[in-house]
PDB file of C-alpha atoms in Angstrom:
ATOM      1  CA  MET A   1      78.851-135.006  13.501  1.00  0.00           C
ATOM      2  CA  PHE A   2      79.623-131.789  15.068  1.00  0.00           C
ATOM      3  CA  ALA A   3      75.512-131.455  15.310  1.00  0.00           C
ATOM      4  CA  GLU A   4      75.493-134.597  16.937  1.00  0.00           C
ATOM      5  CA  ILE A   5      78.127-134.063  19.549  1.00  0.00           C
ATOM      6  CA  MET A   6      76.582-130.499  20.453  1.00  0.00           C
ATOM      7  CA  GLU A   7      73.195-132.570  21.281  1.00  0.00           C
ATOM      8  CA  ILE A   8      74.878-134.659  23.134  1.00  0.00           C
ATOM      9  CA  VAL A   9      76.564-132.023  25.387  1.00  0.00           C
ATOM     10  CA  LEU A  10      73.403-129.563  25.491  1.00  0.00           C
ATOM     11  CA  ASP A  11      71.111-133.004  26.626  1.00  0.00           C
ATOM     12  CA  ALA A  12      73.618-133.910  29.216  1.00  0.00           C
ATOM     13  CA  LEU A  13      73.963-130.056  30.250  1.00  0.00           C
ATOM     14  CA  LEU A  14      70.120-129.441  30.594  1.00  0.00           C
ATOM     15  CA  ASP A  15      69.930-132.642  32.677  1.00  0.00           C
ATOM     16  CA  SER A  16      72.657-131.879  35.072  1.00  0.00           C
ATOM     17  CA  LEU A  17      71.503-128.357  35.174  1.00  0.00           C
ATOM     18  CA  LYS A  18      67.950-129.788  36.355  1.00  0.00           C
ATOM     19  CA  VAL A  19      69.314-131.475  39.498  1.00  0.00           C
ATOM     20  CA  PHE A  20      71.475-128.459  40.646  1.00  0.00           C
ATOM     21  CA  PRO A  21      68.949-126.314  42.466  1.00  0.00           C
ATOM     22  CA  PHE A  22      67.973-129.251  44.418  1.00  0.00           C
ATOM     23  CA  LEU A  23      71.663-130.101  45.092  1.00  0.00           C
ATOM     24  CA  PHE A  24      72.057-126.208  46.516  1.00  0.00           C
ATOM     25  CA  LEU A  25      68.955-126.358  48.713  1.00  0.00           C
ATOM     26  CA  MET A  26      69.829-129.638  49.922  1.00  0.00           C
ATOM     27  CA  TYR A  27      73.466-128.576  51.188  1.00  0.00           C
ATOM     28  CA  VAL A  28      71.809-125.388  52.506  1.00  0.00           C
ATOM     29  CA  LEU A  29      69.456-127.597  54.635  1.00  0.00           C
ATOM     30  CA  ILE A  30      72.014-129.978  55.938  1.00  0.00           C
ATOM     31  CA  GLU A  31      74.676-127.129  56.562  1.00  0.00           C
ATOM     32  CA  PHE A  32      71.661-125.585  59.142  1.00  0.00           C
ATOM     33  CA  LEU A  33      70.754-128.763  60.432  1.00  0.00           C
ATOM     34  CA  GLU A  34      74.434-129.908  60.878  1.00  0.00           C
ATOM     35  CA  ASN A  35      74.979-126.642  62.818  1.00  0.00           C
ATOM     36  CA  ARG A  36      71.893-126.756  65.140  1.00  0.00           C
ATOM     37  CA  THR A  37      72.460-130.391  66.102  1.00  0.00           C
ATOM     38  CA  ASN A  38      76.261-130.742  66.392  1.00  0.00           C
ATOM     39  CA  ILE A  39      76.407-134.079  65.310  1.00  0.00           C
ATOM     40  CA  THR A  40      80.196-134.140  64.723  1.00  0.00           C
ATOM     41  CA  LYS A  41      80.509-132.982  68.071  1.00  0.00           C
ATOM     42  CA  ASN A  42      78.676-135.600  69.860  1.00  0.00           C
ATOM     43  CA  LYS A  43      81.897-137.895  70.247  1.00  0.00           C
ATOM     44  CA  ASN A  44      80.675-139.967  73.437  1.00  0.00           C
ATOM     45  CA  ILE A  45      77.614-141.574  71.740  1.00  0.00           C
ATOM     46  CA  LEU A  46      80.070-143.656  69.966  1.00  0.00           C
ATOM     47  CA  ARG A  47      81.347-145.418  73.104  1.00  0.00           C
ATOM     48  CA  GLY A  48      78.541-147.070  74.826  1.00  0.00           C
ATOM     49  CA  ASN A  49      76.405-150.375  74.106  1.00  0.00           C
ATOM     50  CA  LEU A  50      74.518-148.141  71.602  1.00  0.00           C
ATOM     51  CA  ALA A  51      77.207-147.140  69.988  1.00  0.00           C
ATOM     52  CA  PRO A  52      76.758-149.717  66.466  1.00  0.00           C
ATOM     53  CA  LEU A  53      73.162-148.149  66.477  1.00  0.00           C
ATOM     54  CA  LEU A  54      73.644-144.462  66.581  1.00  0.00           C
ATOM     55  CA  GLY A  55      77.122-144.791  64.608  1.00  0.00           C
ATOM     56  CA  ALA A  56      74.648-146.029  61.733  1.00  0.00           C
ATOM     57  CA  ALA A  57      71.928-143.552  62.208  1.00  0.00           C
ATOM     58  CA  THR A  58      74.472-140.834  62.314  1.00  0.00           C
ATOM     59  CA  GLY A  59      76.220-142.095  59.134  1.00  0.00           C
ATOM     60  CA  ILE A  60      73.064-142.267  57.174  1.00  0.00           C
ATOM     61  CA  VAL A  61      72.919-138.434  57.022  1.00  0.00           C
ATOM     62  CA  PRO A  62      74.275-137.086  53.839  1.00  0.00           C
ATOM     63  CA  GLN A  63      77.168-134.984  55.140  1.00  0.00           C
ATOM     64  CA  CYS A  64      81.020-135.534  55.122  1.00  0.00           C
ATOM     65  CA  GLY A  65      82.103-135.036  58.453  1.00  0.00           C
ATOM     66  CA  PHE A  66      80.914-138.005  60.545  1.00  0.00           C
ATOM     67  CA  SER A  67      82.867-140.739  59.016  1.00  0.00           C
ATOM     68  CA  VAL A  68      85.973-138.632  59.148  1.00  0.00           C
ATOM     69  CA  MET A  69      85.638-137.799  62.818  1.00  0.00           C
ATOM     70  CA  ALA A  70      84.669-141.517  63.174  1.00  0.00           C
ATOM     71  CA  ALA A  71      87.872-142.839  61.174  1.00  0.00           C
ATOM     72  CA  LYS A  72      89.879-140.134  63.753  1.00  0.00           C
ATOM     73  CA  LEU A  73      88.675-141.621  66.842  1.00  0.00           C
ATOM     74  CA  TYR A  74      88.817-145.206  65.907  1.00  0.00           C
ATOM     75  CA  ASP A  75      92.749-144.492  65.184  1.00  0.00           C
ATOM     76  CA  LYS A  76      93.082-142.862  68.589  1.00  0.00           C
ATOM     77  CA  LYS A  77      91.112-146.079  69.889  1.00  0.00           C
ATOM     78  CA  LEU A  78      88.301-143.902  71.187  1.00  0.00           C
ATOM     79  CA  ILE A  79      85.566-146.252  69.435  1.00  0.00           C
ATOM     80  CA  ARG A  80      85.329-149.611  68.945  1.00  0.00           C
ATOM     81  CA  THR A  81      85.918-151.472  65.063  1.00  0.00           C
ATOM     82  CA  GLY A  82      82.340-152.251  64.881  1.00  0.00           C
ATOM     83  CA  THR A  83      81.352-149.356  65.611  1.00  0.00           C
ATOM     84  CA  LEU A  84      83.789-147.723  62.743  1.00  0.00           C
ATOM     85  CA  LEU A  85      82.531-150.629  60.492  1.00  0.00           C
ATOM     86  CA  ALA A  86      78.601-149.423  61.224  1.00  0.00           C
ATOM     87  CA  VAL A  87      79.482-145.595  60.411  1.00  0.00           C
ATOM     88  CA  PHE A  88      81.311-146.468  57.074  1.00  0.00           C
ATOM     89  CA  LEU A  89      78.738-148.755  56.013  1.00  0.00           C
ATOM     90  CA  ALA A  90      75.997-146.463  56.817  1.00  0.00           C
ATOM     91  CA  THR A  91      77.776-143.566  55.009  1.00  0.00           C
ATOM     92  CA  SER A  92      76.431-142.794  51.451  1.00  0.00           C
ATOM     93  CA  ASP A  93      78.284-139.322  50.899  1.00  0.00           C
ATOM     94  CA  GLU A  94      76.295-137.627  47.955  1.00  0.00           C
ATOM     95  CA  ALA A  95      74.443-140.351  47.171  1.00  0.00           C
ATOM     96  CA  LEU A  96      71.087-139.523  48.915  1.00  0.00           C
ATOM     97  CA  ILE A  97      71.119-136.093  47.676  1.00  0.00           C
ATOM     98  CA  ILE A  98      71.360-136.983  44.264  1.00  0.00           C
ATOM     99  CA  LEU A  99      68.771-139.738  44.472  1.00  0.00           C
ATOM    100  CA  LEU A 100      66.507-137.006  46.063  1.00  0.00           C
ATOM    101  CA  SER A 101      67.142-134.679  43.068  1.00  0.00           C
ATOM    102  CA  SER A 102      66.747-137.151  40.586  1.00  0.00           C
ATOM    103  CA  GLY A 103      63.027-137.138  40.351  1.00  0.00           C
ATOM    104  CA  SER A 104      61.553-140.770  39.705  1.00  0.00           C
ATOM    105  CA  SER A 105      64.733-142.419  41.316  1.00  0.00           C
ATOM    106  CA  ALA A 106      64.135-140.686  44.287  1.00  0.00           C
ATOM    107  CA  ILE A 107      61.788-143.842  45.156  1.00  0.00           C
ATOM    108  CA  ALA A 108      64.948-145.514  45.576  1.00  0.00           C
ATOM    109  CA  VAL A 109      66.290-143.590  49.133  1.00  0.00           C
ATOM    110  CA  MET A 110      64.307-145.555  51.589  1.00  0.00           C
ATOM    111  CA  PRO A 111      65.045-149.295  50.375  1.00  0.00           C
ATOM    112  CA  LEU A 112      68.518-147.843  50.187  1.00  0.00           C
ATOM    113  CA  ILE A 113      68.508-146.358  53.794  1.00  0.00           C
ATOM    114  CA  ALA A 114      66.848-149.840  55.049  1.00  0.00           C
ATOM    115  CA  VAL A 115      69.334-151.887  53.595  1.00  0.00           C
ATOM    116  CA  LYS A 116      72.283-149.723  54.432  1.00  0.00           C
ATOM    117  CA  PHE A 117      70.995-149.122  57.992  1.00  0.00           C
ATOM    118  CA  ALA A 118      70.074-152.618  58.696  1.00  0.00           C
ATOM    119  CA  VAL A 119      73.901-154.122  57.281  1.00  0.00           C
ATOM    120  CA  ALA A 120      75.526-151.331  59.366  1.00  0.00           C
ATOM    121  CA  VAL A 121      73.676-152.190  62.616  1.00  0.00           C
ATOM    122  CA  GLY A 122      74.136-155.785  62.222  1.00  0.00           C
ATOM    123  CA  ILE A 123      77.780-155.551  61.095  1.00  0.00           C
ATOM    124  CA  GLY A 124      78.325-153.188  64.053  1.00  0.00           C
ATOM    125  CA  TYR A 125      77.231-155.612  66.643  1.00  0.00           C
ATOM    126  CA  LEU A 126      78.760-158.368  65.317  1.00  0.00           C
ATOM    127  CA  PHE A 127      82.321-157.235  65.247  1.00  0.00           C
ATOM    128  CA  ASN A 128      82.124-155.557  68.390  1.00  0.00           C
ATOM    129  CA  ALA A 129      80.811-158.769  70.127  1.00  0.00           C
ATOM    130  CA  LEU A 130      83.592-160.694  68.234  1.00  0.00           C
ATOM    131  CA  MET A 131      86.226-158.447  69.349  1.00  0.00           C
ATOM    132  CA  ARG A 132      84.699-157.947  72.852  1.00  0.00           C
ATOM    133  CA  GLY A 133      88.196-157.610  74.466  1.00  0.00           C
ATOM    134  CA  GLU A 134      89.241-154.544  72.347  1.00  0.00           C
ATOM    135  CA  LYS A 135      90.350-151.817  74.570  1.00  0.00           C
ATOM    136  CA  LEU A 136      89.957-148.341  74.292  1.00  0.00           C
ATOM    137  CA  SER A 137      91.487-145.597  75.504  1.00  0.00           C
ATOM    138  CA  GLU A 138      90.490-142.370  77.139  1.00  0.00           C
ATOM    139  CA  MET A 139      90.024-138.456  75.443  1.00  0.00           C
ATOM    140  CA  GLU A 140      92.671-136.405  76.800  1.00  0.00           C
ATOM    141  CA  GLU A 141      91.000-133.343  78.976  1.00  0.00           C
ATOM    142  CA  GLY A 142      90.294-130.365  76.131  1.00  0.00           C
ATOM    143  CA  GLU A 143      91.346-132.570  73.372  1.00  0.00           C
ATOM    144  CA  GLU A 144      89.233-131.743  70.215  1.00  0.00           C
ATOM    145  CA  ILE A 145      88.616-133.967  67.259  1.00  0.00           C
ATOM    146  CA  HIS A 146      86.956-132.178  64.468  1.00  0.00           C
ATOM    147  CA  GLY A 147      84.526-133.843  61.529  1.00  0.00           C
ATOM    148  CA  THR A 148      86.580-132.475  58.365  1.00  0.00           C
ATOM    149  CA  PRO A 149      89.412-133.721  56.909  1.00  0.00           C
ATOM    150  CA  CYS A 150      91.624-130.133  57.345  1.00  0.00           C
ATOM    151  CA  GLY A 151      90.402-129.696  60.653  1.00  0.00           C
ATOM    152  CA  HIS A 152      88.237-126.732  59.530  1.00  0.00           C
ATOM    153  CA  ASP A 153      84.622-126.418  60.969  1.00  0.00           C
ATOM    154  CA  HIS A 154      82.187-124.042  59.199  1.00  0.00           C
ATOM    155  CA  GLU A 155      80.928-122.616  62.449  1.00  0.00           C
ATOM    156  CA  GLU A 156      84.208-120.521  62.277  1.00  0.00           C
ATOM    157  CA  ASP A 157      82.686-118.454  59.157  1.00  0.00           C
ATOM    158  CA  GLY A 158      80.295-116.107  58.929  1.00  0.00           C
ATOM    159  CA  LYS A 159      76.469-116.827  58.160  1.00  0.00           C
ATOM    160  CA  VAL A 160      76.949-116.177  54.446  1.00  0.00           C
ATOM    161  CA  ARG A 161      79.775-118.549  54.258  1.00  0.00           C
ATOM    162  CA  ARG A 162      78.214-121.138  56.217  1.00  0.00           C
ATOM    163  CA  TYR A 163      74.828-121.022  54.596  1.00  0.00           C
ATOM    164  CA  LEU A 164      75.644-119.628  51.027  1.00  0.00           C
ATOM    165  CA  VAL A 165      79.032-119.885  49.862  1.00  0.00           C
ATOM    166  CA  HIS A 166      79.996-123.788  51.282  1.00  0.00           C
ATOM    167  CA  PRO A 167      76.726-125.158  49.828  1.00  0.00           C
ATOM    168  CA  LEU A 168      77.022-123.334  46.449  1.00  0.00           C
ATOM    169  CA  LEU A 169      80.558-124.341  45.966  1.00  0.00           C
ATOM    170  CA  HIS A 170      79.883-128.155  46.877  1.00  0.00           C
ATOM    171  CA  SER A 171      76.825-128.267  44.793  1.00  0.00           C
ATOM    172  CA  LEU A 172      79.016-126.663  41.879  1.00  0.00           C
ATOM    173  CA  GLU A 173      81.756-129.549  42.434  1.00  0.00           C
ATOM    174  CA  ILE A 174      78.827-132.337  43.011  1.00  0.00           C
ATOM    175  CA  PHE A 175      77.454-130.706  39.571  1.00  0.00           C
ATOM    176  CA  ALA A 176      80.358-130.858  37.737  1.00  0.00           C
ATOM    177  CA  TYR A 177      80.720-134.748  38.753  1.00  0.00           C
ATOM    178  CA  ILE A 178      77.363-135.458  37.567  1.00  0.00           C
ATOM    179  CA  LEU A 179      78.013-133.658  34.358  1.00  0.00           C
ATOM    180  CA  VAL A 180      80.964-135.444  33.156  1.00  0.00           C
ATOM    181  CA  VAL A 181      79.048-138.963  34.245  1.00  0.00           C
ATOM    182  CA  ASN A 182      76.132-137.574  32.147  1.00  0.00           C
ATOM    183  CA  LEU A 183      78.722-136.642  28.909  1.00  0.00           C
ATOM    184  CA  ALA A 184      80.576-139.841  29.206  1.00  0.00           C
ATOM    185  CA  PHE A 185      77.073-141.995  29.364  1.00  0.00           C
ATOM    186  CA  GLY A 186      75.523-139.832  26.441  1.00  0.00           C
ATOM    187  CA  PHE A 187      78.403-140.452  24.380  1.00  0.00           C
ATOM    188  CA  ALA A 188      78.414-144.219  25.120  1.00  0.00           C
ATOM    189  CA  MET A 189      74.923-144.536  24.457  1.00  0.00           C
ATOM    190  CA  HIS A 190      75.195-142.529  21.193  1.00  0.00           C
ATOM    191  CA  TYR A 191      78.118-144.375  19.879  1.00  0.00           C
ATOM    192  CA  ALA A 192      77.638-148.044  21.562  1.00  0.00           C
ATOM    193  CA  GLU A 193      74.279-148.181  22.526  1.00  0.00           C
ATOM    194  CA  GLY A 194      74.163-152.137  21.410  1.00  0.00           C
ATOM    195  CA  ALA A 195      77.515-153.110  23.393  1.00  0.00           C
ATOM    196  CA  ILE A 196      76.426-151.056  26.524  1.00  0.00           C
ATOM    197  CA  ALA A 197      73.290-152.916  26.321  1.00  0.00           C
ATOM    198  CA  SER A 198      74.651-156.155  25.970  1.00  0.00           C
ATOM    199  CA  PHE A 199      77.453-155.710  28.554  1.00  0.00           C
ATOM    200  CA  LEU A 200      74.513-154.692  31.167  1.00  0.00           C
ATOM    201  CA  GLN A 201      72.695-157.707  30.510  1.00  0.00           C
ATOM    202  CA  GLY A 202      75.650-160.337  30.481  1.00  0.00           C
ATOM    203  CA  GLY A 203      77.286-158.142  33.319  1.00  0.00           C
ATOM    204  CA  TYR A 204      74.405-157.962  35.946  1.00  0.00           C
ATOM    205  CA  TRP A 205      76.022-160.497  38.278  1.00  0.00           C
ATOM    206  CA  TYR A 206      79.440-158.610  38.135  1.00  0.00           C
ATOM    207  CA  GLN A 207      78.148-155.409  39.142  1.00  0.00           C
ATOM    208  CA  PRO A 208      78.136-155.447  42.638  1.00  0.00           C
ATOM    209  CA  LEU A 209      82.264-156.597  42.316  1.00  0.00           C
ATOM    210  CA  ILE A 210      82.831-153.614  39.943  1.00  0.00           C
ATOM    211  CA  ALA A 211      80.624-150.947  41.968  1.00  0.00           C
ATOM    212  CA  GLY A 212      82.158-152.293  45.307  1.00  0.00           C
ATOM    213  CA  LEU A 213      85.787-151.178  43.698  1.00  0.00           C
ATOM    214  CA  VAL A 214      84.337-147.824  42.736  1.00  0.00           C
ATOM    215  CA  GLY A 215      82.721-147.409  45.831  1.00  0.00           C
ATOM    216  CA  LEU A 216      86.120-147.590  47.682  1.00  0.00           C
ATOM    217  CA  ILE A 217      87.683-144.796  46.000  1.00  0.00           C
ATOM    218  CA  PRO A 218      88.008-142.072  49.145  1.00  0.00           C
ATOM    219  CA  ASN A 219      86.561-139.267  46.954  1.00  0.00           C
ATOM    220  CA  CYS A 220      82.710-137.918  46.430  1.00  0.00           C
ATOM    221  CA  ALA A 221      82.851-138.424  42.620  1.00  0.00           C
ATOM    222  CA  SER A 222      83.011-142.278  43.324  1.00  0.00           C
ATOM    223  CA  SER A 223      79.468-142.235  45.321  1.00  0.00           C
ATOM    224  CA  VAL A 224      78.333-139.683  42.234  1.00  0.00           C
ATOM    225  CA  LEU A 225      79.515-142.187  39.833  1.00  0.00           C
ATOM    226  CA  VAL A 226      77.935-144.723  41.385  1.00  0.00           C
ATOM    227  CA  THR A 227      74.531-143.157  42.142  1.00  0.00           C
ATOM    228  CA  GLN A 228      74.188-141.190  38.599  1.00  0.00           C
ATOM    229  CA  SER A 229      74.987-144.716  37.048  1.00  0.00           C
ATOM    230  CA  TYR A 230      71.895-145.928  38.762  1.00  0.00           C
ATOM    231  CA  VAL A 231      69.880-142.910  37.852  1.00  0.00           C
ATOM    232  CA  LEU A 232      70.737-143.084  33.989  1.00  0.00           C
ATOM    233  CA  GLY A 233      69.972-147.183  34.354  1.00  0.00           C
ATOM    234  CA  ALA A 234      73.266-148.114  33.781  1.00  0.00           C
ATOM    235  CA  LEU A 235      73.305-149.892  37.358  1.00  0.00           C
ATOM    236  CA  SER A 236      71.061-152.203  39.319  1.00  0.00           C
ATOM    237  CA  PHE A 237      70.106-151.400  42.612  1.00  0.00           C
ATOM    238  CA  GLY A 238      71.928-154.269  44.007  1.00  0.00           C
ATOM    239  CA  GLY A 239      75.089-152.802  42.172  1.00  0.00           C
ATOM    240  CA  MET A 240      74.547-149.333  43.876  1.00  0.00           C
ATOM    241  CA  ALA A 241      73.846-150.883  47.231  1.00  0.00           C
ATOM    242  CA  ALA A 242      77.295-152.556  47.084  1.00  0.00           C
ATOM    243  CA  GLY A 243      78.981-149.335  45.704  1.00  0.00           C
ATOM    244  CA  LEU A 244      77.425-147.394  48.288  1.00  0.00           C
ATOM    245  CA  CYS A 245      78.057-149.791  51.292  1.00  0.00           C
ATOM    246  CA  ALA A 246      81.725-149.594  50.087  1.00  0.00           C
ATOM    247  CA  ASN A 247      81.936-145.829  50.235  1.00  0.00           C
ATOM    248  CA  ALA A 248      83.027-144.551  53.269  1.00  0.00           C
ATOM    249  CA  GLY A 249      83.572-140.962  52.719  1.00  0.00           C
ATOM    250  CA  LEU A 250      87.430-139.714  53.359  1.00  0.00           C
ATOM    251  CA  GLY A 251      87.420-142.130  56.229  1.00  0.00           C
ATOM    252  CA  PHE A 252      90.208-144.814  54.704  1.00  0.00           C
ATOM    253  CA  VAL A 253      92.052-141.290  54.125  1.00  0.00           C
ATOM    254  CA  ILE A 254      92.285-140.769  57.361  1.00  0.00           C
ATOM    255  CA  LEU A 255      93.318-144.183  58.596  1.00  0.00           C
ATOM    256  CA  PHE A 256      95.935-144.940  55.765  1.00  0.00           C
ATOM    257  CA  LYS A 257      97.736-141.590  57.232  1.00  0.00           C
ATOM    258  CA  ASN A 258      98.674-143.639  60.254  1.00  0.00           C
ATOM    259  CA  VAL A 259     101.040-145.725  58.252  1.00  0.00           C
ATOM    260  CA  LYS A 260     102.131-147.534  61.056  1.00  0.00           C
ATOM    261  CA  SER A 261      98.581-149.524  60.974  1.00  0.00           C
ATOM    262  CA  TRP A 262      98.688-150.220  57.461  1.00  0.00           C
ATOM    263  CA  LYS A 263      97.800-154.195  58.290  1.00  0.00           C
ATOM    264  CA  ARG A 264      94.857-153.053  60.256  1.00  0.00           C
ATOM    265  CA  ASN A 265      93.697-150.587  57.620  1.00  0.00           C
ATOM    266  CA  LEU A 266      94.092-152.966  54.415  1.00  0.00           C
ATOM    267  CA  ALA A 267      92.332-155.713  56.912  1.00  0.00           C
ATOM    268  CA  LEU A 268      89.314-153.005  57.480  1.00  0.00           C
ATOM    269  CA  LEU A 269      89.328-152.104  53.638  1.00  0.00           C
ATOM    270  CA  GLY A 270      89.046-155.733  52.717  1.00  0.00           C
ATOM    271  CA  ILE A 271      86.227-156.371  55.319  1.00  0.00           C
ATOM    272  CA  LEU A 272      84.229-153.389  54.026  1.00  0.00           C
ATOM    273  CA  TYR A 273      84.620-154.539  50.305  1.00  0.00           C
ATOM    274  CA  VAL A 274      83.683-158.444  51.151  1.00  0.00           C
ATOM    275  CA  ILE A 275      80.493-157.059  53.132  1.00  0.00           C
ATOM    276  CA  SER A 276      79.735-154.664  50.342  1.00  0.00           C
ATOM    277  CA  VAL A 277      79.878-157.039  47.583  1.00  0.00           C
ATOM    278  CA  ALA A 278      77.875-159.884  49.958  1.00  0.00           C
ATOM    279  CA  VAL A 279      75.411-156.887  50.319  1.00  0.00           C
ATOM    280  CA  GLY A 280      74.938-156.483  46.902  1.00  0.00           C
ATOM    281  CA  TYR A 281      74.552-160.054  45.670  1.00  0.00           C
ATOM    282  CA  ALA A 282      71.859-160.632  48.344  1.00  0.00           C
ATOM    283  CA  VAL A 283      69.823-157.582  47.071  1.00  0.00           C
ATOM    284  CA  LEU A 284      70.328-159.020  43.622  1.00  0.00           C
ATOM    285  CA  GLY A 285      69.153-162.544  44.765  1.00  0.00           C
ATOM    286  CA  ALA A 286      66.388-160.857  46.420  1.00  0.00           C
ATOM    287  CA  MET A 287      65.116-159.099  43.062  1.00  0.00           C
ATOM    288  CA  GLN A 288      65.402-161.993  41.148  1.00  0.00           C
ATOM    289  CA  LEU A 289      63.361-164.004  43.734  1.00  0.00           C
ATOM    290  CA  PHE A 290      60.647-161.412  43.982  1.00  0.00           C
ATOM    291  CA  GLY A 291      60.702-160.576  40.359  1.00  0.00           C
ATOM    292  CA  ILE A 292      61.691-156.862  40.792  1.00  0.00           C
TER     293      ILE A 292
END
C-alpha cells in the first residue's frame, strides 16, 4: 500500500519537475518582452476602431497584467464593453505556457489561439456595435493605470528581481498547482480508473459546462487545472476551449471591487460564461463532424 502511494507521488513529482525548467524560461522571456514592449502602458490602443482586434491580440500574450488593466480601464469608462470582452475572451493566464511546456500537447497551442482570437475579435466588434451609444470618459492628465492588481510594476525592481526572482517565484507557484493536479489525477486513475473512464465517456458533452465554471474562478489555479486536465487526457479540446475562454485572469476581481456596479458585473460574468460554453460546444461539434 505504502509502496503504491510513493510510486504515484514520485511519478507526479517527476512529471511536474520535467515542466519546471520550461516554465521558468518562458516566464523569463515574457518578463523580458513585457519590459521591452510595455504592453500594459499602451492604453490608448483600446479606444479606437481597432480596439477589439488589438485587445484580443494583446490578451493572447501569456501575461496576467493586461486583463487587470483592461478591467480598470473599463471600470473608469475608458474602454467599451466589447473591447473588455475581447480582452477577457483572449486571455488564457497560464494555459499557453503549460501547453508549450507539456511536450506532445504543444500541438494544441495554435488551434487554441486561433479559436480564442477569432471569438474574441468577433464578440468584441459585435458588442461594440450593439452598444454604439456607450459613452466613454477621458483619462485625467497624469493619471496612471497599472497592469497588476496590487499596483506594483516589475520595472521598479532591479534586473535580478525582475528577470530571476519574479520568474522563479511564479514558476514555483505554477509548479505547485501542476503537482497538485498530477497527484489528484494519479491517485484517481490508480484507484478508480474504470469509474473515471466511464465518466469521461458519458460526460463528454457536459465538459464545456463544467470547464466553463472552473474557468470563471479568478485565479491562475483554474487555468492550470483546465489545461493540465487536457494534457493528462481528462478533458477534451472543446472542454479546454470553454474553460479558457471563460478564464479572464484577475479581471473580474477588479470589476467586483466596484460593488455599486454589481449588476453590470454579474451580467458580464454571465455573458462570458454563455459565450465560452457555446464556443466549447461549437468546437466539440466541429471535432465530431470532422472525426477528430
